[in-house]
Short mmCIF file of C-alpha atoms in Angstrom, two decimals:
data_model
loop_
_atom_site.label_atom_id
_atom_site.label_comp_id
_atom_site.label_asym_id
_atom_site.label_seq_id
_atom_site.Cartn_x
_atom_site.Cartn_y
_atom_site.Cartn_z
CA MET A 1 6.97 -6.95 6.21
CA LYS A 2 9.07 -7.32 3.12
CA ILE A 3 7.56 -7.59 -0.33
CA PHE A 4 9.67 -9.50 -2.83
CA LEU A 5 9.51 -9.59 -6.58
CA THR A 6 7.99 -12.85 -7.74
CA SER A 7 11.29 -13.71 -9.40
CA ASP A 8 12.92 -13.67 -5.94
CA ILE A 9 10.32 -15.79 -4.15
CA LYS A 10 11.66 -18.98 -5.73
CA GLN A 11 14.97 -18.26 -4.02
CA LEU A 12 13.21 -18.15 -0.64
CA ASP A 13 11.60 -21.50 -1.40
CA ALA A 14 14.96 -22.95 -2.45
CA TYR A 15 16.70 -21.62 0.68
CA THR A 16 14.01 -23.13 2.91
CA ILE A 17 14.23 -26.47 1.14
CA GLU A 18 18.01 -26.56 1.47
CA HIS A 19 18.47 -25.18 4.98
CA GLU A 20 15.47 -26.42 6.97
CA PRO A 21 15.90 -28.95 5.31
CA ILE A 22 12.61 -30.04 3.78
CA ALA A 23 11.70 -31.76 0.53
CA SER A 24 9.88 -29.58 -1.98
CA ILE A 25 6.87 -31.93 -1.92
CA ASP A 26 6.69 -31.59 1.85
CA LEU A 27 6.85 -27.80 1.62
CA MET A 28 3.97 -27.99 -0.86
CA GLU A 29 2.07 -30.17 1.59
CA ARG A 30 2.63 -27.60 4.33
CA ALA A 31 1.27 -24.88 2.07
CA ALA A 32 -1.72 -27.05 1.17
CA GLN A 33 -2.52 -27.62 4.83
CA ALA A 34 -2.52 -23.86 5.49
CA LEU A 35 -4.68 -23.27 2.42
CA THR A 36 -7.13 -26.01 3.38
CA GLU A 37 -7.52 -24.71 6.92
CA ALA A 38 -8.23 -21.20 5.63
CA ILE A 39 -10.80 -22.47 3.13
CA MET A 40 -12.56 -24.75 5.64
CA GLU A 41 -12.67 -21.91 8.17
CA ARG A 42 -14.52 -19.77 5.61
CA TRP A 43 -16.76 -22.58 4.28
CA SER A 44 -17.34 -25.01 7.13
CA ASP A 45 -20.40 -26.66 5.53
CA HIS A 46 -19.14 -29.92 4.02
CA THR A 47 -21.97 -29.94 1.49
CA THR A 48 -20.64 -26.76 -0.18
CA PRO A 49 -19.88 -27.66 -3.81
CA PHE A 50 -16.18 -27.01 -4.54
CA THR A 51 -14.75 -27.09 -8.04
CA VAL A 52 -10.96 -27.14 -8.28
CA PHE A 53 -9.15 -25.94 -11.40
CA ALA A 54 -5.51 -27.01 -11.41
CA GLY A 55 -2.79 -26.17 -13.90
CA PRO A 56 0.23 -28.33 -14.79
CA GLY A 57 2.73 -26.52 -12.55
CA ASN A 58 3.29 -26.21 -8.82
CA ASN A 59 0.28 -23.94 -8.37
CA GLY A 60 -1.75 -26.81 -9.73
CA GLY A 61 0.06 -29.16 -7.36
CA ASP A 62 -1.06 -26.95 -4.46
CA ALA A 63 -4.65 -27.13 -5.70
CA LEU A 64 -4.58 -30.92 -6.05
CA ALA A 65 -3.19 -31.28 -2.54
CA VAL A 66 -5.93 -29.00 -1.20
CA ALA A 67 -8.58 -31.11 -2.96
CA ARG A 68 -7.16 -34.27 -1.33
CA LEU A 69 -7.01 -32.74 2.14
CA MET A 70 -10.55 -31.42 1.84
CA ALA A 71 -11.80 -34.83 0.71
CA GLU A 72 -10.17 -36.37 3.75
CA GLN A 73 -12.20 -33.94 5.87
CA GLY A 74 -15.49 -34.97 4.30
CA TYR A 75 -15.83 -32.47 1.44
CA ARG A 76 -16.54 -33.76 -2.07
CA PRO A 77 -14.62 -31.53 -4.49
CA GLU A 78 -14.75 -31.88 -8.25
CA VAL A 79 -11.29 -31.48 -9.79
CA TYR A 80 -10.21 -30.44 -13.27
CA LEU A 81 -6.48 -30.87 -13.98
CA PHE A 82 -5.41 -29.18 -17.21
CA ASN A 83 -2.52 -31.00 -18.86
CA PRO A 84 -2.59 -30.06 -22.56
CA GLN A 85 1.12 -30.72 -23.09
CA GLY A 86 1.10 -34.08 -21.34
CA HIS A 87 3.66 -32.88 -18.81
CA LEU A 88 3.20 -31.99 -15.16
CA SER A 89 5.76 -30.59 -12.75
CA LYS A 90 7.26 -33.24 -10.49
CA ASP A 91 5.33 -32.16 -7.39
CA CYS A 92 2.12 -31.68 -9.34
CA GLN A 93 2.47 -35.24 -10.67
CA THR A 94 3.02 -36.56 -7.14
CA ASN A 95 -0.12 -34.84 -5.89
CA ARG A 96 -2.07 -36.14 -8.87
CA ASP A 97 -1.08 -39.66 -7.90
CA ARG A 98 -1.94 -39.05 -4.24
CA LEU A 99 -5.34 -37.65 -5.17
CA ALA A 100 -6.15 -40.77 -7.16
CA GLU A 101 -5.95 -42.79 -3.95
CA VAL A 102 -8.60 -40.73 -2.14
CA GLU A 103 -12.31 -41.47 -2.28
CA GLY A 104 -14.93 -38.76 -2.64
CA VAL A 105 -13.23 -36.79 -5.43
CA VAL A 106 -14.62 -36.45 -8.93
CA PHE A 107 -11.48 -36.11 -11.03
CA HIS A 108 -11.06 -35.00 -14.67
CA GLU A 109 -7.76 -34.64 -16.48
CA VAL A 110 -8.15 -32.32 -19.46
CA ALA A 111 -5.77 -32.85 -22.34
CA THR A 112 -7.75 -31.53 -25.31
CA GLN A 113 -11.50 -30.99 -25.03
CA PHE A 114 -12.93 -29.35 -21.94
CA ALA A 115 -16.57 -29.75 -21.04
CA PRO A 116 -17.10 -26.96 -18.51
CA PRO A 117 -19.06 -27.78 -15.38
CA ALA A 118 -22.12 -25.83 -14.29
CA LEU A 119 -21.08 -23.21 -11.75
CA THR A 120 -23.85 -21.74 -9.64
CA ALA A 121 -23.90 -19.01 -7.03
CA GLY A 122 -23.51 -21.74 -4.43
CA HIS A 123 -20.27 -23.07 -5.92
CA VAL A 124 -16.80 -22.19 -4.69
CA VAL A 125 -14.05 -22.34 -7.31
CA ILE A 126 -10.50 -23.01 -6.16
CA ASP A 127 -8.20 -21.40 -8.69
CA GLY A 128 -4.88 -23.20 -9.01
CA LEU A 129 -4.24 -22.72 -12.70
CA PHE A 130 -1.16 -20.48 -12.58
CA GLY A 131 0.84 -18.97 -9.75
CA SER A 132 3.21 -16.08 -9.32
CA GLY A 133 5.73 -17.34 -11.88
CA LEU A 134 3.59 -16.18 -14.81
CA ASN A 135 5.37 -13.62 -16.99
CA LYS A 136 3.06 -13.25 -20.00
CA PRO A 137 -0.70 -12.99 -20.55
CA LEU A 138 -2.81 -16.12 -20.67
CA THR A 139 -3.97 -17.14 -24.13
CA GLY A 140 -5.87 -19.94 -25.81
CA GLY A 141 -7.64 -22.55 -23.73
CA PHE A 142 -6.44 -21.26 -20.37
CA ALA A 143 -7.73 -17.79 -21.16
CA ALA A 144 -11.06 -19.35 -22.17
CA VAL A 145 -11.29 -21.20 -18.84
CA VAL A 146 -10.61 -17.99 -16.90
CA LYS A 147 -13.27 -16.12 -18.89
CA TYR A 148 -15.75 -18.93 -18.27
CA ILE A 149 -15.18 -18.86 -14.52
CA ASN A 150 -15.33 -15.05 -14.42
CA ALA A 151 -18.69 -15.15 -16.23
CA SER A 152 -20.14 -17.53 -13.64
CA PRO A 153 -21.76 -16.45 -10.34
CA ALA A 154 -19.46 -18.76 -8.34
CA GLN A 155 -17.17 -17.45 -5.61
CA VAL A 156 -13.49 -17.79 -6.48
CA VAL A 157 -10.59 -18.52 -4.14
CA SER A 158 -7.19 -18.06 -5.80
CA ILE A 159 -4.12 -19.85 -4.51
CA ASP A 160 -1.21 -17.43 -3.99
CA ILE A 161 -2.25 -15.06 -6.81
CA PRO A 162 -5.20 -14.94 -9.24
CA SER A 163 -4.37 -16.87 -12.38
CA GLY A 164 -3.29 -14.55 -15.17
CA LEU A 165 -2.22 -11.73 -12.86
CA MET A 166 1.49 -10.96 -12.83
CA GLY A 167 3.14 -10.19 -9.53
CA GLU A 168 4.31 -6.69 -10.40
CA ASP A 169 3.88 -5.13 -13.82
CA ASN A 170 0.58 -5.78 -15.61
CA THR A 171 0.91 -2.95 -18.11
CA TYR A 172 0.74 -5.27 -21.11
CA ASN A 173 -1.53 -7.87 -19.57
CA ILE A 174 -4.96 -8.72 -20.98
CA GLN A 175 -7.54 -7.81 -18.36
CA ALA A 176 -10.21 -10.16 -19.65
CA HIS A 177 -7.77 -13.07 -19.20
CA ILE A 178 -7.19 -12.50 -15.47
CA MET A 179 -9.12 -14.46 -12.84
CA ARG A 180 -11.44 -12.33 -10.73
CA ALA A 181 -10.98 -13.75 -7.25
CA HIS A 182 -13.19 -12.98 -4.30
CA LEU A 183 -10.45 -14.21 -1.95
CA THR A 184 -6.74 -14.58 -2.62
CA LEU A 185 -4.75 -16.74 -0.20
CA SER A 186 -1.19 -15.55 -0.62
CA LEU A 187 1.60 -17.84 0.56
CA GLN A 188 3.81 -16.26 3.25
CA LEU A 189 4.17 -12.79 1.71
CA PRO A 190 2.06 -10.35 -0.32
CA LYS A 191 2.66 -9.58 -3.97
CA LEU A 192 3.35 -6.02 -5.08
CA ALA A 193 0.43 -6.20 -7.50
CA PHE A 194 -1.99 -6.58 -4.57
CA LEU A 195 -1.36 -2.96 -3.57
CA PHE A 196 -2.38 -1.39 -6.89
CA ALA A 197 -5.89 -0.02 -7.32
CA GLU A 198 -6.52 -1.40 -10.80
CA ASN A 199 -5.83 -4.95 -9.57
CA ALA A 200 -8.44 -4.87 -6.79
CA PRO A 201 -11.17 -6.44 -9.00
CA TYR A 202 -8.90 -9.46 -9.56
CA VAL A 203 -7.35 -9.88 -6.11
CA GLY A 204 -10.48 -9.25 -4.04
CA GLU A 205 -9.88 -9.76 -0.34
CA TRP A 206 -6.38 -11.04 0.28
CA LYS A 207 -5.03 -12.95 3.22
CA LEU A 208 -1.51 -14.09 4.06
CA LEU A 209 -0.84 -17.68 5.09
CA ASP A 210 2.35 -18.59 6.95
CA ILE A 211 3.82 -21.67 5.26
CA GLY A 212 7.07 -21.65 7.19
CA LEU A 213 9.45 -20.15 4.66
CA SER A 214 12.83 -19.49 6.25
CA HIS A 215 12.71 -16.33 8.38
CA GLU A 216 16.49 -16.19 8.07
CA ALA A 217 16.26 -16.07 4.30
CA ILE A 218 13.58 -13.38 4.44
CA GLU A 219 15.68 -11.27 6.82
CA GLN A 220 18.84 -11.61 4.75
CA ALA A 221 17.28 -10.98 1.35
CA ASP A 222 17.16 -7.39 0.14
CA THR A 223 14.15 -5.74 -1.44
CA ASP A 224 13.06 -2.18 -2.17
CA TYR A 225 9.48 -2.84 -1.06
CA ALA A 226 7.90 -3.33 2.34
CA LEU A 227 4.46 -3.25 3.94
CA ALA A 228 4.60 -1.22 7.15
CA GLU A 229 3.27 -2.93 10.28
CA ASP A 230 2.16 -1.56 13.64
CA ASN A 231 5.22 -2.85 15.47
CA ASP A 232 7.49 -1.01 13.03
CA MET A 233 6.23 2.29 14.44
CA LEU A 234 6.92 1.68 18.12
CA PRO A 235 10.69 2.36 18.11
CA MET A 236 10.21 5.45 15.96
CA LEU A 237 8.38 7.55 18.54
CA LYS A 238 10.69 9.85 20.47
CA PRO A 239 10.15 9.93 24.26
CA ARG A 240 9.43 13.27 25.92
CA GLY A 241 11.69 14.17 28.82
CA LYS A 242 10.21 15.26 32.13
CA PHE A 243 11.89 18.67 31.91
CA ALA A 244 11.12 19.26 28.23
CA HIS A 245 9.70 22.61 27.12
CA LYS A 246 8.18 23.94 23.91
CA GLY A 247 11.57 24.94 22.59
CA ASN A 248 12.55 21.28 22.49
CA PHE A 249 9.89 20.42 19.95
CA GLY A 250 10.73 22.75 17.14
CA ARG A 251 9.40 25.81 15.38
CA ALA A 252 7.33 25.21 12.27
CA LEU A 253 6.17 27.57 9.52
CA LEU A 254 3.02 26.84 7.53
CA ILE A 255 2.45 28.83 4.33
CA ALA A 256 -1.16 28.18 3.43
CA GLY A 257 -4.50 29.66 2.52
CA SER A 258 -5.90 32.37 0.27
CA GLN A 259 -9.19 34.19 0.02
CA GLY A 260 -11.96 31.59 0.18
CA MET A 261 -9.56 28.81 1.22
CA ALA A 262 -8.73 29.61 4.82
CA GLY A 263 -9.99 26.18 5.81
CA ALA A 264 -6.92 24.46 4.37
CA SER A 265 -4.62 26.50 6.58
CA VAL A 266 -6.82 25.86 9.63
CA LEU A 267 -6.86 22.10 9.11
CA ALA A 268 -3.11 21.87 8.51
CA ALA A 269 -2.37 24.13 11.48
CA LYS A 270 -4.58 22.15 13.86
CA ALA A 271 -3.05 18.87 12.70
CA CYS A 272 0.44 20.25 13.23
CA LEU A 273 -0.36 21.39 16.75
CA ARG A 274 -2.00 18.05 17.56
CA SER A 275 1.15 16.24 16.44
CA GLY A 276 3.55 17.61 19.01
CA VAL A 277 5.14 20.72 17.50
CA GLY A 278 6.51 23.24 19.99
CA LEU A 279 5.63 26.47 18.17
CA LEU A 280 3.71 27.06 14.96
CA THR A 281 3.54 30.16 12.79
CA VAL A 282 1.03 30.35 9.95
CA HIS A 283 1.82 32.71 7.07
CA VAL A 284 -1.54 34.02 5.84
CA PRO A 285 -2.94 36.81 3.69
CA PHE A 286 -4.58 39.56 5.70
CA CYS A 287 -8.10 38.39 4.85
CA ASN A 288 -7.51 35.08 6.63
CA ASN A 289 -5.79 36.45 9.72
CA SER A 290 -8.82 36.69 11.98
CA ILE A 291 -10.10 33.31 10.80
CA VAL A 292 -6.87 31.50 11.66
CA GLN A 293 -6.33 33.34 14.94
CA THR A 294 -9.88 32.54 16.02
CA ALA A 295 -9.92 28.93 14.84
CA VAL A 296 -6.36 28.12 15.95
CA PRO A 297 -5.51 30.35 18.91
CA GLU A 298 -2.46 28.23 19.75
CA ALA A 299 -0.76 29.30 16.51
CA MET A 300 0.88 32.62 15.69
CA THR A 301 0.25 34.31 12.37
CA GLU A 302 2.60 36.09 10.01
CA LEU A 303 0.86 38.43 7.58
CA ASP A 304 1.55 38.49 3.88
CA TYR A 305 1.70 41.85 2.13
CA SER A 306 -1.23 40.75 0.01
CA GLU A 307 -4.78 41.12 1.21
CA THR A 308 -5.91 37.90 -0.49
CA CYS A 309 -3.04 35.51 -1.27
CA PHE A 310 0.55 34.42 -0.71
CA SER A 311 2.55 36.91 -2.72
CA GLU A 312 6.07 37.26 -1.37
CA TYR A 313 8.90 35.05 -0.09
CA THR A 314 9.30 34.95 3.69
CA ASP A 315 12.43 34.26 5.72
CA THR A 316 12.63 30.73 7.16
CA ASP A 317 15.95 30.78 9.01
CA ASP A 318 14.30 30.63 12.45
CA PHE A 319 12.26 27.52 11.65
CA GLN A 320 13.16 23.83 11.71
CA ALA A 321 10.59 22.92 9.04
CA VAL A 322 8.31 24.61 6.50
CA ALA A 323 5.12 23.41 4.81
CA ILE A 324 3.74 25.12 1.74
CA GLY A 325 0.78 24.59 -0.52
CA PRO A 326 -2.61 23.95 1.13
CA GLY A 327 -5.21 26.37 -0.19
CA LEU A 328 -2.68 28.73 -1.79
CA GLY A 329 -4.44 29.06 -5.13
CA ARG A 330 -2.73 29.67 -8.48
CA ARG A 331 -2.54 33.45 -8.90
CA PRO A 332 0.51 34.70 -10.83
CA GLU A 333 1.94 36.44 -7.76
CA THR A 334 1.46 33.26 -5.73
CA GLU A 335 3.23 31.20 -8.36
CA ASP A 336 6.19 33.57 -8.32
CA ALA A 337 6.31 33.57 -4.52
CA VAL A 338 6.19 29.77 -4.28
CA LEU A 339 9.09 29.40 -6.71
CA GLN A 340 11.09 32.05 -4.88
CA GLN A 341 10.37 30.34 -1.56
CA ILE A 342 11.51 26.96 -2.85
CA GLY A 343 14.57 28.40 -4.56
CA SER A 344 15.85 30.23 -1.51
CA CYS A 345 14.76 28.03 1.41
CA GLN A 346 17.39 25.94 3.23
CA THR A 347 14.91 24.42 5.69
CA PRO A 348 13.27 21.02 4.98
CA MET A 349 9.90 21.54 3.32
CA VAL A 350 6.64 19.67 3.01
CA VAL A 351 5.29 20.55 -0.43
CA ASP A 352 1.62 19.88 -1.08
CA ALA A 353 -1.45 20.84 -3.10
CA ASP A 354 -1.13 24.06 -5.13
CA ALA A 355 2.63 24.26 -4.51
CA LEU A 356 2.94 20.84 -6.18
CA ASN A 357 0.86 22.00 -9.13
CA ILE A 358 3.10 25.05 -9.51
CA LEU A 359 6.16 22.78 -9.44
CA GLY A 360 4.52 20.70 -12.14
CA GLU A 361 4.74 23.67 -14.48
CA HIS A 362 8.28 24.57 -13.38
CA ARG A 363 9.96 21.21 -12.95
CA GLU A 364 13.44 22.71 -12.95
CA PHE A 365 12.71 23.88 -9.39
CA LEU A 366 12.45 20.28 -8.18
CA ASN A 367 16.23 20.17 -7.97
CA ARG A 368 16.23 23.28 -5.79
CA LEU A 369 14.18 21.76 -3.00
CA PRO A 370 16.02 21.73 0.35
CA GLN A 371 17.58 18.50 1.52
CA GLY A 372 15.18 16.47 3.64
CA SER A 373 12.05 17.74 1.89
CA ILE A 374 8.85 15.74 1.32
CA LEU A 375 6.47 15.94 -1.64
CA THR A 376 2.94 14.70 -0.93
CA PRO A 377 1.17 14.22 -4.27
CA HIS A 378 -1.98 12.30 -5.00
CA PRO A 379 -1.83 10.42 -8.33
CA LYS A 380 -2.94 13.34 -10.52
CA GLU A 381 -0.52 15.73 -8.83
CA LEU A 382 2.29 13.24 -9.39
CA GLU A 383 1.44 13.01 -13.07
CA ARG A 384 1.85 16.77 -13.35
CA LEU A 385 5.41 16.22 -12.13
CA VAL A 386 6.36 13.08 -14.06
CA GLY A 387 3.93 12.82 -16.97
CA THR A 388 0.97 10.57 -17.66
CA CYS A 389 1.06 7.09 -16.12
CA ARG A 390 -0.80 4.14 -17.56
CA ASN A 391 -1.26 2.36 -14.24
CA SER A 392 -0.15 2.23 -10.61
CA TYR A 393 2.99 0.24 -11.34
CA GLU A 394 4.23 2.84 -13.80
CA ARG A 395 3.21 5.60 -11.39
CA LEU A 396 5.26 4.00 -8.60
CA ASP A 397 8.22 3.50 -10.91
CA LYS A 398 8.17 7.13 -12.07
CA ALA A 399 7.82 8.36 -8.49
CA CYS A 400 10.89 6.33 -7.54
CA GLN A 401 12.81 7.84 -10.43
CA LEU A 402 11.76 11.33 -9.32
CA ALA A 403 12.83 10.69 -5.73
CA ARG A 404 16.24 9.45 -6.87
CA ALA A 405 16.76 12.32 -9.31
CA THR A 406 15.82 15.10 -6.87
CA GLY A 407 16.97 13.61 -3.56
CA VAL A 408 13.59 14.23 -1.91
CA HIS A 409 11.13 11.91 -0.22
CA ILE A 410 7.74 11.36 -1.83
CA VAL A 411 4.54 10.39 -0.08
CA LEU A 412 2.35 9.02 -2.86
CA LYS A 413 -1.14 9.25 -1.39
CA GLY A 414 -3.75 6.55 -1.89
CA ALA A 415 -5.23 3.40 -0.37
CA TYR A 416 -1.72 2.17 0.47
CA SER A 417 0.02 5.55 0.76
CA THR A 418 3.64 4.95 -0.17
CA VAL A 419 6.69 6.58 1.35
CA ILE A 420 9.45 6.63 -1.28
CA THR A 421 13.00 7.49 -0.29
CA PRO A 422 15.74 8.97 -2.51
CA GLU A 423 17.37 5.52 -2.44
CA GLY A 424 14.26 4.01 -4.03
CA LYS A 425 12.94 2.24 -0.92
CA CYS A 426 9.14 2.03 -0.87
CA TRP A 427 7.15 1.69 2.36
CA PHE A 428 3.45 0.92 1.85
CA ASN A 429 1.15 2.04 4.66
CA GLN A 430 -1.74 -0.13 5.84
CA THR A 431 -3.68 2.25 8.08
CA GLY A 432 -6.53 4.34 6.71
CA ASN A 433 -9.85 3.70 4.94
CA PRO A 434 -12.05 5.08 2.14
CA GLY A 435 -13.79 7.47 4.54
CA MET A 436 -10.65 9.60 4.34
CA ALA A 437 -11.33 10.31 0.66
CA THR A 438 -12.68 13.74 1.47
CA GLY A 439 -11.56 17.32 0.98
CA GLY A 440 -8.98 18.49 3.47
CA SER A 441 -7.59 15.09 4.38
CA GLY A 442 -4.33 15.89 2.60
CA ASP A 443 -4.06 19.19 4.47
CA VAL A 444 -4.21 17.26 7.73
CA LEU A 445 -1.37 15.00 6.57
CA THR A 446 0.71 18.05 5.65
CA GLY A 447 0.29 19.39 9.18
CA VAL A 448 1.33 16.09 10.75
CA LEU A 449 4.43 15.82 8.58
CA LEU A 450 5.38 19.43 9.31
CA ALA A 451 5.20 18.81 13.05
CA LEU A 452 7.41 15.73 12.86
CA LEU A 453 10.08 17.40 10.74
CA ALA A 454 10.11 20.40 13.08
CA GLN A 455 10.66 18.07 16.06
CA GLY A 456 13.82 16.72 14.48
CA TYR A 457 12.65 13.38 13.14
CA ASP A 458 14.71 12.29 10.16
CA THR A 459 12.79 12.60 6.92
CA THR A 460 12.16 8.89 6.36
CA THR A 461 10.88 8.42 9.90
CA ALA A 462 8.76 11.57 9.74
CA ALA A 463 7.14 10.43 6.50
CA ARG A 464 6.49 6.86 7.62
CA LEU A 465 5.27 7.83 11.08
CA GLY A 466 3.15 10.70 9.77
CA VAL A 467 1.39 8.59 7.15
CA TYR A 468 0.75 5.86 9.74
CA ILE A 469 -0.74 8.20 12.34
CA HIS A 470 -2.84 10.00 9.74
CA GLY A 471 -4.33 6.68 8.65
CA LEU A 472 -4.75 5.48 12.23
CA ALA A 473 -6.74 8.62 13.06
CA GLY A 474 -8.96 7.76 10.10
CA ASP A 475 -9.44 4.22 11.38
CA LEU A 476 -10.42 5.52 14.81
CA CYS A 477 -12.93 7.85 13.15
CA ARG A 478 -14.35 4.90 11.25
CA LYS A 479 -14.89 2.95 14.46
CA ARG A 480 -16.57 5.89 16.13
CA GLN A 481 -18.82 7.20 13.36
CA GLY A 482 -18.38 5.19 10.18
CA MET A 483 -16.92 6.27 6.87
CA THR A 484 -19.67 8.10 5.01
CA GLY A 485 -19.90 11.06 7.37
CA MET A 486 -16.17 11.43 8.01
CA THR A 487 -14.61 14.85 7.48
CA ALA A 488 -11.04 16.13 7.61
CA GLY A 489 -11.96 17.96 10.82
CA ASP A 490 -12.83 14.60 12.36
CA LEU A 491 -9.33 13.37 11.52
CA VAL A 492 -7.82 16.33 13.35
CA GLN A 493 -9.97 15.66 16.40
CA MET A 494 -8.87 12.03 16.46
CA LEU A 495 -5.12 12.66 16.14
CA PRO A 496 -4.54 12.87 19.92
CA ALA A 497 -6.15 9.46 20.39
CA ALA A 498 -3.97 8.02 17.63
CA TRP A 499 -0.82 9.42 19.23
CA ARG A 500 -1.95 8.13 22.62
CA MET A 501 -2.38 4.62 21.23
CA LEU A 502 1.16 4.71 19.88
CA GLU A 503 2.53 6.13 23.15
CA GLU A 504 0.83 3.43 25.21
CA ALA A 505 1.94 0.65 22.87
CA THR A 506 5.51 1.97 22.98
CA ALA A 507 5.46 2.15 26.79
CA ALA A 508 4.13 -1.41 26.98
CA GLU A 509 7.01 -2.64 24.80
CA SER A 510 9.71 -0.89 26.83
#
């Protein structure tokens, strides 16, 4: 599903109006019908007190149309239309006139003084003050209205986007002047801002409503952002031939673990083996050899010269993919070995954990990463590579710049883990849940990505598919045992079920 900048959404509206064809007021009516149905489905009791706050633009027109349609269904909304400049958009004016003809609506048009209504915990506020076209913080009276609603115990439903929130960059916004919605009903497509952690208190739960924007226009329009969907994954999975053997599915090398951190190498190794790799070798210090060979008997081990840590570059010519970083530690000899490994390796690498932190102190080595490599930082690890970021938007922007500059893929881990390509394309993943916020979860992802690269998946596909399956395994864990008790080991155990689901869905489609 594509995600467009808010500046581009108007073009989709205009294309739909011209080519369907449909009048803009009728498109607004279609949106209002979808909004009304969603609201009535959530609050079916007609005695629920609704208070509608409408601004002078088309977002306000949507809100007025919703108030009219709800009144026609037996609800009795109270409506406040804010018109301090004495000018409404054309479609907002039309819906104001239509609302005046409907009984059962208490209507107030606010030009100067506003006497705020009492809002109780039983009230539902419909926020139609400002939509996605906002490009500067709310001030003055509108900011005061937002602050008043936020201070109330009422539930808030925002139309398209919470008033005061900008669709992408909110770096210079005023947080106190943004509506805190409990539910945001977004029209047709999500906004980029919905996917950023700091905006969650304003967006609340968000739901997409199909308002019939032109699918042709959406398909033709280009954007760097997309929200991955289940069906996107089906054509990515490679079929396994009847006469296939382990040599067909690649040889992978995992460089992981140090004294006291053997678990990271075990988790990554198990995840790799449970994601279809043909052969796996784990490079370990001698102290971890028996642990890995006992815990992961399917893997081979390659011993480092050091008793306790990764200390010396190893040849990678016989492998199709290499992963480095989980549990390595930060000893001086390990740091030297990691840099030597990166500088001399010609095989695509998955770089995670301590290897990322070492790169953060030697950024010149970023340009020496092999073609087709993947970096898998969480936000703090990314900041060690690109510098401090004020918010998620800036973090995403800097990650895109890093991917372009180095030619590598980046998996920016988080609630919507983002696969960023060297061309600046961003794929946001929807699978996964907060139960996965536990030690070792990233090691599991490293193992999955390593397996896919070793099997010959192109880097973009490996990253997208790996992030999806990793999150899906977490969702299956959640269904089976909940989130609180979830461990990284549980994710590993659930990987086969996640792959099976994808295999079965792919077979059903073919």
